[in-house]
Short mmCIF file of C-alpha atoms in Angstrom, two decimals:
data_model
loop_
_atom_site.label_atom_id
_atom_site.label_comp_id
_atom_site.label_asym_id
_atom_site.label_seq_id
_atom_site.Cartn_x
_atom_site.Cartn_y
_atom_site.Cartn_z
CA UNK L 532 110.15 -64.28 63.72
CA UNK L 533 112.30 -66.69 64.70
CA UNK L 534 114.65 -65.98 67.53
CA UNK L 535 114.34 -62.16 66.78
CA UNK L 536 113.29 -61.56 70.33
CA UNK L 537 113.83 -62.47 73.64
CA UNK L 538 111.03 -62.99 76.08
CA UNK L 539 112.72 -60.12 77.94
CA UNK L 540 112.33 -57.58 75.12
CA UNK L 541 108.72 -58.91 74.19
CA UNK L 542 107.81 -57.78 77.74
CA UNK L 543 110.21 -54.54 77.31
CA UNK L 544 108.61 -53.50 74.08
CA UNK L 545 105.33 -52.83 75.91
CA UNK L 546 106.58 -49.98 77.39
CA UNK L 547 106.05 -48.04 73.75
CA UNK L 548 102.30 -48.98 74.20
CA UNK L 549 99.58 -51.64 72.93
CA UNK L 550 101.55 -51.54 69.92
CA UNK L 551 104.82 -51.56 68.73
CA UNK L 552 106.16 -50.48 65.32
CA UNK L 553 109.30 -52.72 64.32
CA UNK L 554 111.39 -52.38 61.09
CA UNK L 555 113.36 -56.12 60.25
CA UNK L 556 114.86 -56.51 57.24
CA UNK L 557 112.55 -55.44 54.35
CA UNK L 558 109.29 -56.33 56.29
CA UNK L 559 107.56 -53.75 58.75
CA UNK L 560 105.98 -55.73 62.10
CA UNK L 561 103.08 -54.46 64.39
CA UNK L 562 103.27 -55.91 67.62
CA UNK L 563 99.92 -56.38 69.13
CA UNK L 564 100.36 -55.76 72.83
CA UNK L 565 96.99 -56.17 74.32
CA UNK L 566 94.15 -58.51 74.37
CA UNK L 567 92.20 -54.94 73.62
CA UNK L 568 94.16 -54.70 69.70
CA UNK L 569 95.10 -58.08 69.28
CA UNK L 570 90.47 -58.51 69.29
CA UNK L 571 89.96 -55.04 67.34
CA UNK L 572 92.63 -56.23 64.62
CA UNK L 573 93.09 -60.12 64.06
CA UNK L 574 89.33 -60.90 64.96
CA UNK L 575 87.20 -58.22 64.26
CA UNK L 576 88.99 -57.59 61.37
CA UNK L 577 89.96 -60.80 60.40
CA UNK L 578 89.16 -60.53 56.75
CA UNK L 579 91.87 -58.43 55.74
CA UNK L 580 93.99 -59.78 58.37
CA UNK L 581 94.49 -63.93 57.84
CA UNK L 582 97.43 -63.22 54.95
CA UNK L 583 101.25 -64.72 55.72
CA UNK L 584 103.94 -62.75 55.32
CA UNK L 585 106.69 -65.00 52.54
CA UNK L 586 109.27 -67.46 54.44
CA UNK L 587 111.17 -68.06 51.45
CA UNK L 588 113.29 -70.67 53.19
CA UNK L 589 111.46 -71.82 55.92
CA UNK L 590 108.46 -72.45 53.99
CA UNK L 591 109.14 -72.56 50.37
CA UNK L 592 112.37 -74.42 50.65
CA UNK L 593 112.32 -76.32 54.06
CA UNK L 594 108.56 -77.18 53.93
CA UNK L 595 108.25 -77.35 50.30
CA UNK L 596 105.58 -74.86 49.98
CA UNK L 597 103.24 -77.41 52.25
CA UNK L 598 102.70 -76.86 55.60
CA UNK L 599 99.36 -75.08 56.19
CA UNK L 600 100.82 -72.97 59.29
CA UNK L 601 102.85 -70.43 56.93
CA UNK L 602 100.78 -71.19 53.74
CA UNK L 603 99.87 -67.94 51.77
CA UNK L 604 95.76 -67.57 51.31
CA UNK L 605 95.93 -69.35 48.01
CA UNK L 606 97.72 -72.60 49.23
CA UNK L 607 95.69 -72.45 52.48
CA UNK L 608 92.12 -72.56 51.95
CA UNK L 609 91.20 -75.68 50.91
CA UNK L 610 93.25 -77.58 53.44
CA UNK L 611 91.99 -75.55 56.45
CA UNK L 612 88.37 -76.62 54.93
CA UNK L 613 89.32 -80.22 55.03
CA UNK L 614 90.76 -80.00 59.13
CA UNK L 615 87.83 -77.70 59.85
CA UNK L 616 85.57 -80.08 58.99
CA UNK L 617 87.75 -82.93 60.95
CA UNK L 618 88.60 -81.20 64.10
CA UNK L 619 85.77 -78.90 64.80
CA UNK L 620 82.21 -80.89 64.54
CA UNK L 621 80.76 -81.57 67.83
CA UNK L 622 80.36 -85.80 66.68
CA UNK L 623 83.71 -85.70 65.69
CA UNK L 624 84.73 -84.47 69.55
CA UNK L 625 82.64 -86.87 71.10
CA UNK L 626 84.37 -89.78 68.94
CA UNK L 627 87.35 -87.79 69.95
CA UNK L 628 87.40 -88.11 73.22
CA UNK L 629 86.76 -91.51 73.29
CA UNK L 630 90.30 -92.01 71.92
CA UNK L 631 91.77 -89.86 74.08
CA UNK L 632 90.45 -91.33 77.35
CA UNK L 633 91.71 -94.70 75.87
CA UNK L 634 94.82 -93.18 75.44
CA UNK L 635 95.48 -91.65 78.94
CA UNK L 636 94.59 -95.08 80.07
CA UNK L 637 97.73 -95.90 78.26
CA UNK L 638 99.72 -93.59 79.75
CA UNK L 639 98.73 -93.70 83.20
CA UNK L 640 99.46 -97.13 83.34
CA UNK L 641 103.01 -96.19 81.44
CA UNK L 642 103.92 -93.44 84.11
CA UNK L 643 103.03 -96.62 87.00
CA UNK L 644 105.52 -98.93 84.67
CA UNK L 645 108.12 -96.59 83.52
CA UNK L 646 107.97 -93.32 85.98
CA UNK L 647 111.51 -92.08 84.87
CA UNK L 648 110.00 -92.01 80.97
CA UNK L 649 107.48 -89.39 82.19
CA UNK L 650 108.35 -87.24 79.51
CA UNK L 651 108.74 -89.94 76.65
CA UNK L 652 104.92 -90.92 77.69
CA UNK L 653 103.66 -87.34 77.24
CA UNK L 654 105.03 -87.36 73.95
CA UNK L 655 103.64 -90.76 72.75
CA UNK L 656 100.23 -89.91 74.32
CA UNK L 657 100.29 -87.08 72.57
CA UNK L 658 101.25 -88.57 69.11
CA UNK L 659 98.95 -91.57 69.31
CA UNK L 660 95.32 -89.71 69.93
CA UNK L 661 96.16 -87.84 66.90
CA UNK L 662 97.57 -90.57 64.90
CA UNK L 663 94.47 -92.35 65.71
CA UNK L 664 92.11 -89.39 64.41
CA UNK L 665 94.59 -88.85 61.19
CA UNK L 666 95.03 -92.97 60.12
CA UNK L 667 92.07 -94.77 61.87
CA UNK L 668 95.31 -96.75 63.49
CA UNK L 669 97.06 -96.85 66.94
CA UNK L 670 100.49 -95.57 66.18
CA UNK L 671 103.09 -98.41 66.70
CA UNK L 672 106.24 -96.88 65.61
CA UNK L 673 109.34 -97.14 67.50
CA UNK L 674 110.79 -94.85 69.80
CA UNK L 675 113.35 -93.54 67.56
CA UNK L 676 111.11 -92.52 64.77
CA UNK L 677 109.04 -90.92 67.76
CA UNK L 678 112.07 -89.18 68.38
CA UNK L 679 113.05 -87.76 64.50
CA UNK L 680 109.65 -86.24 64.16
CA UNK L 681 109.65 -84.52 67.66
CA UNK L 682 112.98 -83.03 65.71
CA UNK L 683 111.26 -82.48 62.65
CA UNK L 684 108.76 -79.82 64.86
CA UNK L 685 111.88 -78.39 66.52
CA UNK L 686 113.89 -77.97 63.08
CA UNK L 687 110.63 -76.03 61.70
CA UNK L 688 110.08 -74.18 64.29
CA UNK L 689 113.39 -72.74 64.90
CA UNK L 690 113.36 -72.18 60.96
CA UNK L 691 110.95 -69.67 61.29
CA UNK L 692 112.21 -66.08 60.30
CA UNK L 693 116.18 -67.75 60.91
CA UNK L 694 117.35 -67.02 57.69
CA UNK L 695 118.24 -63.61 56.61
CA UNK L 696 116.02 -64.74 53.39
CA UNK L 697 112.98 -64.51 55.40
CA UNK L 698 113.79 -61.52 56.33
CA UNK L 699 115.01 -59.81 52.76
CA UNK L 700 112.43 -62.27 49.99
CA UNK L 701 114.29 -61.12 47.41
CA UNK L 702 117.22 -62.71 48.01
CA UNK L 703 115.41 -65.85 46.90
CA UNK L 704 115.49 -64.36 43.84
CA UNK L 705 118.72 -64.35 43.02
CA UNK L 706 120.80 -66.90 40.25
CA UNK L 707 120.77 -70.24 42.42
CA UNK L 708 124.65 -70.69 42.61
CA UNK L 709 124.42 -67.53 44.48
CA UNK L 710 122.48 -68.31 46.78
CA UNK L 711 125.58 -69.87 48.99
CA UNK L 712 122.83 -70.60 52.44
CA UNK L 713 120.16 -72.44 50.13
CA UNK L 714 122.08 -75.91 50.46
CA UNK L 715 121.84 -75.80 54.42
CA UNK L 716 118.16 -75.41 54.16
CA UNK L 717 117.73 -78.21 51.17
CA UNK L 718 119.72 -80.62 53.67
CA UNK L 719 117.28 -80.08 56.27
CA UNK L 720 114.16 -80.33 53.51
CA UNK L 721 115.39 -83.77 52.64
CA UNK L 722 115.97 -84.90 55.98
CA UNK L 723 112.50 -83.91 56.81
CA UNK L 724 111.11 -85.27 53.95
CA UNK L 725 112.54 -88.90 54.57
CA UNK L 726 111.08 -88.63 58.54
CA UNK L 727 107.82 -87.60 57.42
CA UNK L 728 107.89 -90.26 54.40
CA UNK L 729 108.97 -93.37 56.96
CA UNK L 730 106.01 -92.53 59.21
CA UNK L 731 103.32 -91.55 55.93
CA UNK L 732 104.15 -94.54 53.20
CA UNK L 733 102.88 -97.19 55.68
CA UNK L 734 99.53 -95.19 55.80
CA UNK L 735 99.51 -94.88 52.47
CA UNK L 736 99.88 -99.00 51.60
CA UNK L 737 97.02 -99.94 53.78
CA UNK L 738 94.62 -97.11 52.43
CA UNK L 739 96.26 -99.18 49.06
CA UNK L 740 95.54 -102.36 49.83
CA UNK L 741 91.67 -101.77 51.05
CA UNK L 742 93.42 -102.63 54.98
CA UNK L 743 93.28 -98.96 56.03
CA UNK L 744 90.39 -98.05 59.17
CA UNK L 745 88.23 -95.42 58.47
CA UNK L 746 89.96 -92.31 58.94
CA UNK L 747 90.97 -88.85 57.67
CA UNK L 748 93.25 -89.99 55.42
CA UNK L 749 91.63 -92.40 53.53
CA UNK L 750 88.42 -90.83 53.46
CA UNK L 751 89.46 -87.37 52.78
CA UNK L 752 92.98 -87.31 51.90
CA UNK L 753 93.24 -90.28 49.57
CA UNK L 754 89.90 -91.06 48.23
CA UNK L 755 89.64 -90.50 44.68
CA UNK L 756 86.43 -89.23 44.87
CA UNK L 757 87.17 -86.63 47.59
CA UNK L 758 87.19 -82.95 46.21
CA UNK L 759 90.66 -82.57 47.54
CA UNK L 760 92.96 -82.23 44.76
CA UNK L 761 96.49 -81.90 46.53
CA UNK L 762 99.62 -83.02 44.50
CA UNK L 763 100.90 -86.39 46.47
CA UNK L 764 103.85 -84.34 48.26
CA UNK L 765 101.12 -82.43 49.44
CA UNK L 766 98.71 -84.68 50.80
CA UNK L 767 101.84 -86.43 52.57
CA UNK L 768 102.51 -82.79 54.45
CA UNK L 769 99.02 -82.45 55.28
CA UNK L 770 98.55 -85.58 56.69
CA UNK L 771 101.81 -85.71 58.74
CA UNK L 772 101.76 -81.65 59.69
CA UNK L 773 98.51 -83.01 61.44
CA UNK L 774 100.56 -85.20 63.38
CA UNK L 775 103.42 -83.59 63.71
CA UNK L 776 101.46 -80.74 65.26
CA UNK L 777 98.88 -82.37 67.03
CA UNK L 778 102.01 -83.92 68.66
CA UNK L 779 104.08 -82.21 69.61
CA UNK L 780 102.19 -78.87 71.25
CA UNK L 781 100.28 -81.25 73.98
CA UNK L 782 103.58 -82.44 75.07
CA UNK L 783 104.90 -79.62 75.99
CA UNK L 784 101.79 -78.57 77.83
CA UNK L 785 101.92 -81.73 79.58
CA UNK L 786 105.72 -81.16 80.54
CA UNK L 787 104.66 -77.61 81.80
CA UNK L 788 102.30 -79.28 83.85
CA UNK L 789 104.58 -81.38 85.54
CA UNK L 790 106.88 -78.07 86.89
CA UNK L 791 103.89 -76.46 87.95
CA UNK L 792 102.60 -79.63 89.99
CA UNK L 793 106.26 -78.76 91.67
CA UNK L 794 106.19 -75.23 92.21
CA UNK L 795 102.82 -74.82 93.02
CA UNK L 796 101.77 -77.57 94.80
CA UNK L 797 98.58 -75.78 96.59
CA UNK L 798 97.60 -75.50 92.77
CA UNK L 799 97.64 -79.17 92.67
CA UNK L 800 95.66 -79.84 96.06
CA UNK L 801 92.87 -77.86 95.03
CA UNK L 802 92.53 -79.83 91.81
CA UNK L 803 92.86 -82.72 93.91
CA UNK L 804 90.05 -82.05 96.13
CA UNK L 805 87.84 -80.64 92.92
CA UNK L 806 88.31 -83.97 91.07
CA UNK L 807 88.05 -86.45 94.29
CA UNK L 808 84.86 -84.35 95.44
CA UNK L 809 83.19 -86.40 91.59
CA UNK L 810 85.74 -89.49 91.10
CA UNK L 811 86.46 -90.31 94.83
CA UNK L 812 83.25 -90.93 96.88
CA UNK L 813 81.23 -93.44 98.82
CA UNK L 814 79.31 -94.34 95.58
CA UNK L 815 83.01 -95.82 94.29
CA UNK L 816 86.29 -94.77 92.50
CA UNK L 817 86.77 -93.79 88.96
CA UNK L 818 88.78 -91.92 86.99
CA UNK L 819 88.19 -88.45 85.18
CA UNK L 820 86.38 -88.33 81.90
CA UNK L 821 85.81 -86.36 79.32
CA UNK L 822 81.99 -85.74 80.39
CA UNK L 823 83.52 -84.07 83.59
CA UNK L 824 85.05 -81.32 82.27
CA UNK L 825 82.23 -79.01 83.05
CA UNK L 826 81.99 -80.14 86.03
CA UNK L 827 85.44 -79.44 87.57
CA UNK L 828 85.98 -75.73 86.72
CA UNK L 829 89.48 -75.56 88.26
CA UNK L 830 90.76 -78.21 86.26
CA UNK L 831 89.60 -76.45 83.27
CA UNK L 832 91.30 -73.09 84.41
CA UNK L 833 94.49 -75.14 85.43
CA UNK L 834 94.57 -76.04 81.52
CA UNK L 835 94.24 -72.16 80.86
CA UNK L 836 96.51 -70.87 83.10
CA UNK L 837 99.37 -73.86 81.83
CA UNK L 838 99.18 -71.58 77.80
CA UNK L 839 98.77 -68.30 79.70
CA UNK L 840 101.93 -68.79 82.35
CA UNK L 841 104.08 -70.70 79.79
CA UNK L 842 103.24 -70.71 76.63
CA UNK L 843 104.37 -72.99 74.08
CA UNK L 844 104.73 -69.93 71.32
CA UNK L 845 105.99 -66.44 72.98
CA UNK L 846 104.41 -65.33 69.41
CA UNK L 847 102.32 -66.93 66.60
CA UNK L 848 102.99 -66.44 63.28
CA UNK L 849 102.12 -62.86 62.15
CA UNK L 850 98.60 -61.75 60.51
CA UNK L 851 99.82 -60.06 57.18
CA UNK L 852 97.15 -57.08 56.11
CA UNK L 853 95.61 -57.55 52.11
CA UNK L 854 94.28 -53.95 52.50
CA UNK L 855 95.38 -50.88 53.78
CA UNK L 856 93.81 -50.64 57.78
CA UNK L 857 93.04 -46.95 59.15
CA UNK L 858 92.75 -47.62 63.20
CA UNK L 859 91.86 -45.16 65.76
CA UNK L 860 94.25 -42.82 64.15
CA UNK L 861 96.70 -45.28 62.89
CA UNK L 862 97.41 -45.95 59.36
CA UNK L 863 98.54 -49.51 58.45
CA UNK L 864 99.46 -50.10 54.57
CA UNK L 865 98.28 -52.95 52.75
CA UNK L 866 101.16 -55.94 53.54
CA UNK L 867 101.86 -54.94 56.86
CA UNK L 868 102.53 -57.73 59.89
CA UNK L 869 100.01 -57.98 62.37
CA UNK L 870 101.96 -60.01 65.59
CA UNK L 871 100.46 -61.31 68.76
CA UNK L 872 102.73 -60.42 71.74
CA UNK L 873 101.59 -63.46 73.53
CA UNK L 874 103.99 -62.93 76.46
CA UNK L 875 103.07 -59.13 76.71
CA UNK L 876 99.37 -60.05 76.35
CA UNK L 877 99.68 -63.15 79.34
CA UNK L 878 100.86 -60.33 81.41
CA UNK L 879 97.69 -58.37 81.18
CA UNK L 880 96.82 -59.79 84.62
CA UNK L 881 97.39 -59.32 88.98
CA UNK L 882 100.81 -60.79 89.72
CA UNK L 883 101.80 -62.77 85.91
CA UNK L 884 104.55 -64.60 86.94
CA UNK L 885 102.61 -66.73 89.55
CA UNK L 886 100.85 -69.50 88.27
CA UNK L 887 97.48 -68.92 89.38
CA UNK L 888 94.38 -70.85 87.99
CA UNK L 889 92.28 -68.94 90.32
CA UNK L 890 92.07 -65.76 87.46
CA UNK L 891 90.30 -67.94 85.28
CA UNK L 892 87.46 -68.79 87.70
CA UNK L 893 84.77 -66.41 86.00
CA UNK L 894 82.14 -68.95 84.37
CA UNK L 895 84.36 -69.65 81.75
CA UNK L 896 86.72 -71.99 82.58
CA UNK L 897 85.39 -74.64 80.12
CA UNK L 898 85.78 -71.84 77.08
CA UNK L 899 89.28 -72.25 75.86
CA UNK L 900 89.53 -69.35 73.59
CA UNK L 901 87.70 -66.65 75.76
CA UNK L 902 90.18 -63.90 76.73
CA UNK L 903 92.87 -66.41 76.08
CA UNK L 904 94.73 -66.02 72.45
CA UNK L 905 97.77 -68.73 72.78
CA UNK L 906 96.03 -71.01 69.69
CA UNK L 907 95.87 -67.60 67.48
CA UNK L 908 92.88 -65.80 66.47
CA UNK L 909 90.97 -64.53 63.57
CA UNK L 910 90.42 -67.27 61.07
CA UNK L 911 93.73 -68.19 61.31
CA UNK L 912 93.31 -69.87 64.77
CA UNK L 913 94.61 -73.36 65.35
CA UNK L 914 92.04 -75.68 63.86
CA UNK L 915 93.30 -78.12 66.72
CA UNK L 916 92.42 -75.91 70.10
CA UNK L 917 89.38 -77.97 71.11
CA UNK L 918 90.54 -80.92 71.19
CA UNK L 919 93.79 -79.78 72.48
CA UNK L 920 91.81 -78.66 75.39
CA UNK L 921 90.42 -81.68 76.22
CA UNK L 922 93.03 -83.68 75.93
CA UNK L 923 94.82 -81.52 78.48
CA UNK L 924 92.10 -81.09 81.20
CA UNK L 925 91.39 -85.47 80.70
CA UNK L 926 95.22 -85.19 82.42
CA UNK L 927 95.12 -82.65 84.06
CA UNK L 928 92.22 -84.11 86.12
CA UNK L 929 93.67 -87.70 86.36
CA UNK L 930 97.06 -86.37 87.25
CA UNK L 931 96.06 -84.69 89.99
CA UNK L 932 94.07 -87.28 91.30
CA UNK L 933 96.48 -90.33 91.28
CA UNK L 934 100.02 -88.58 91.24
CA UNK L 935 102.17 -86.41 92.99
CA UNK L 936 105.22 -85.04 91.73
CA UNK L 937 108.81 -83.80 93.74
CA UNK L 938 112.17 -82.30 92.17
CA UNK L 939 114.92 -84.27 92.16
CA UNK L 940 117.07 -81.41 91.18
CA UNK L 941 117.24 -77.56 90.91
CA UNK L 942 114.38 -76.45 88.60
CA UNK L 943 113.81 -73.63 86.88
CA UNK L 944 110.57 -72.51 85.86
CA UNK L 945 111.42 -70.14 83.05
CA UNK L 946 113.53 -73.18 81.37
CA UNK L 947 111.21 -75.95 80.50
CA UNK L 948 113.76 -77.37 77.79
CA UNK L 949 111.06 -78.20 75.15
CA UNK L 950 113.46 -79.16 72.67
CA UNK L 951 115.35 -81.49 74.22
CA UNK L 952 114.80 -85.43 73.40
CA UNK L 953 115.67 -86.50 76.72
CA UNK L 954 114.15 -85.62 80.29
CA UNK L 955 113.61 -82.26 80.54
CA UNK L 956 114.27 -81.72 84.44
CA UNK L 957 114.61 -83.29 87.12
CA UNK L 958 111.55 -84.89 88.72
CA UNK L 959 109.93 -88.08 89.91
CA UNK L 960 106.36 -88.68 88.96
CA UNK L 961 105.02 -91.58 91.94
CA UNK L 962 101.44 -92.75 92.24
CA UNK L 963 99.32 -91.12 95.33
CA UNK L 964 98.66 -94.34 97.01
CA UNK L 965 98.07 -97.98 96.19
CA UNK L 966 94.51 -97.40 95.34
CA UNK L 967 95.08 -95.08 92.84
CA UNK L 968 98.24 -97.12 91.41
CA UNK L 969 95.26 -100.22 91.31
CA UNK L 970 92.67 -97.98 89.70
CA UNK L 971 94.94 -97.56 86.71
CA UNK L 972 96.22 -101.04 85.95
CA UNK L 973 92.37 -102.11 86.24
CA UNK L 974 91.59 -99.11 83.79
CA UNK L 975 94.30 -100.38 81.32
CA UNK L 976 93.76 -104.26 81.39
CA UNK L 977 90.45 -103.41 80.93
CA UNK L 978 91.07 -101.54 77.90
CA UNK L 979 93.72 -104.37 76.56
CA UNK L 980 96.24 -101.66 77.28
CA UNK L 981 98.30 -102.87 79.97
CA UNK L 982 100.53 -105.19 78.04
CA UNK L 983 101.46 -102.47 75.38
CA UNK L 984 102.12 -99.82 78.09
CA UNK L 985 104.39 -102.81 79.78
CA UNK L 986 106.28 -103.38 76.54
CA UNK L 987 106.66 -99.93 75.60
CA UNK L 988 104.77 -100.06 72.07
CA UNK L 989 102.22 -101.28 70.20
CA UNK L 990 101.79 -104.52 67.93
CA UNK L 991 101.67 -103.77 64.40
CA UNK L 992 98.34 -103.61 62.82
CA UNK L 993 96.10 -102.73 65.85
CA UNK L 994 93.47 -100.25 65.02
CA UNK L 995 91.68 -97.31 66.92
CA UNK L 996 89.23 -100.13 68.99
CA UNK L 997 86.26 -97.56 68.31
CA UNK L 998 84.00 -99.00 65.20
#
């Protein structure tokens, strides 16, 4: 819905009930208000309700009718099949993890080496665990490429339900040299297109040449005798809309992180004293793993309360009905917009605006999706939310064990400035103590990382280091 709403009106809009009626354009939009409809409609019901409403521009024209997130049932199917089977296997989230523990390793060495670049580490963490999964390959592209497909995310997402196409389809309709607003959108479609190109045609050559690791890709994606019959353009989008989302949503949890470390700071010391009470004792000094997230229930409901008290999407894309729904006296015609009110829904709770991590403690912390809808729901839920969640708490946990953040300037926690390239806000990110800053540069050179977190990338041709 684009920039339709404001976060102020999403919370306004709740005072018409758990759901809201809303007439835009030539499309009629339910808001779901409460965890209460949002379960009775998009998960109970979630076989009439996993449709898209039509984006004419932003995704027929600007995502040339390939990005899974607004695909309509037909185009979406078989490519949620394929990342299903990728993402959500429990041998594929061990394997997982592995790469993402190597890869925090990384980037706690990089926030000893290069504190100011917090934010430019979160990102390349971020992008390199789920390059890793996609190629088989440690990303080594430069910063500047890092830095066109982190706009690539923002373009798309501030696409979304921008155009007054989106909002009247039939305007797409109309003789082309009418259609006076379609060149602004083709401009961006190229553009995107040549980012998402530079970063897939490399991929592509080594799955070519037989130099490709085993991988998603080249098992799946571009194996000839995979059942996956996507067109080339649309094998590139797959591919790279893994990446580009895997990307770019743990960032900005990560950045959230960091201004909650500085506003709440007796937040932090209890996830301090959780993790050092396992990783900090007379036996010896380690960092977090993955096999500790059960373990340390407040880290795990620090990582729930980050997507409940900021989260990344004040509304995912809607839940279009492909029958008519009768409701506890409501009737809902076949084509009608189901939408989570994530910020109304997050609000469903004793004092919202605090950040609190406490409200999760209630045996289960380590279950991402219970009572917490900020990765979607019904079948159309992000394919990506376990492994986003352990990626987080790995962080979360080491964070807080061997860093302490301070403001360096005035912050403001409503404006975490997610689509800016540069540093977000002011803040300095410096190691607890010198144990902790030694416990990380062991942790790296042991993993052959502390060179590349030194120089800021990584050589050409190094692979995922887990055969």
């Amino acid at each position: 819905m684009g920039r339709a709403l404001t976060l102020v009106e999403l919370r306004g809009i709740t005072k018409y009930g758990e759901m809201t009626t809303l007439h835009m354009g030539s499309k009629t939009w339910i808001m779901l208000n409460s965890k209460r409809v949002a379960g009775e409609i998009i998960s109970k019901r979630g076989a009439i309700t996993n449709e898209r409403t039509r984006m004419p521009m932003s995704h027929e024209v600007l995502s040339r009718n390939s990005r899974t997130l607004l695909a309509p049932l037909n185009r979406w199917h078989e490519p949620r099949r394929l990342l299903s089977s990728l993402m959500l296997t429990g041998s594929a989230l061990q394997r997982y993890g592995e790469i993402q523990e190597l890869e925090s390793n990384q980037l706690m060495a990089e926030y000893i080496l290069q504190p100011e670049l917090w934010f430019r580490h979160n990102y390349r963490y971020a992008n390199s665990v789920i390059h890793r999964i996609a190629t088989g390959a440690k990303s080594h592209i430069e910063n500047q490429d890092l830095k066109n497909l982190q706009q690539v995310t923002t373009v798309f997402l501030d696409s979304i339900g921008s155009s007054i196409v989106d909002w009247f389809p039939l305007l797409h309709s109309i003789p082309r040299p009418l259609q006076f607003w379609r060149s602004y959108w083709e401009e961006r479609a190229q553009w995107t297109h040549e980012v998402l190109k530079a970063w897939w045609d490399p991929v592509r050559e080594q799955v070519e040449n037989g130099t490709a690791n085993p991988s998603f890709v080249r098992d799946t994606l571009l194996n000839p005798e995979s059942k996956y019959q996507g067109t080339d353009e649309e094998t590139m989008y797959l591919g790279m809309t893994l990446i580009e989302a895997g990307s770019d949503t743990s960032r900005m949890v990560l950045n959230t992180l960091a201004m909650a470390a500085v506003h709440y700071p007796e937040a932090w010391a209890k996830a301090r004293q959780e993790v050092d009470s396992i990783c900090d004792t007379p036996a010896g000094l380690r960092l977090p793993l993955m096999s500790d997230l059960k373990r340390m229930p407040y880290c795990c409901a620090i990582v729930k309360e980050l997507l409940r008290w900021r989260p990344i999407f004040p509304y995912p894309p809607d839940h279009t009905l492909t029958q008519d729904l009768d409701l506890e006296g409501y009737f809902f015609p076949k084509g009608t917009s189901m939408v989570m009110n994530l910020i109304a829904i997050g609000d469903e709770c004793e004092d919202p605006e605090l950040f609190r991590p406490e409200r999760w403690l209630n045996g289960h912390e380590a279950d991402i999706t219970h009572n917490l809808w900020q990765f979607g729901g019904g079948r159309r839920i992000c394919v990506g939310y376990r492994l986003a969640q352990t990626g987080i708490f790995v962080n979360v946990a080491r964070f807080a064990m061997c860093f302490d953040y301070e403001a360096t300037g005035k912050l403001n926690s409503l404006d975490l400035n997610h689509e800016t390239l540069e540093e977000p806000f002011p803040i300095r990110v410096k190691p607890r103590g010198t144990k902790y800053k030694q416990l990380i540069l062991d942790e790296a050179e042991r993993a052959g990382l502390l060179d590349v977190a030194r120089n800021g990338r990584t050589p050409a041709g190094e692979h995922n280091g887990l055969e």
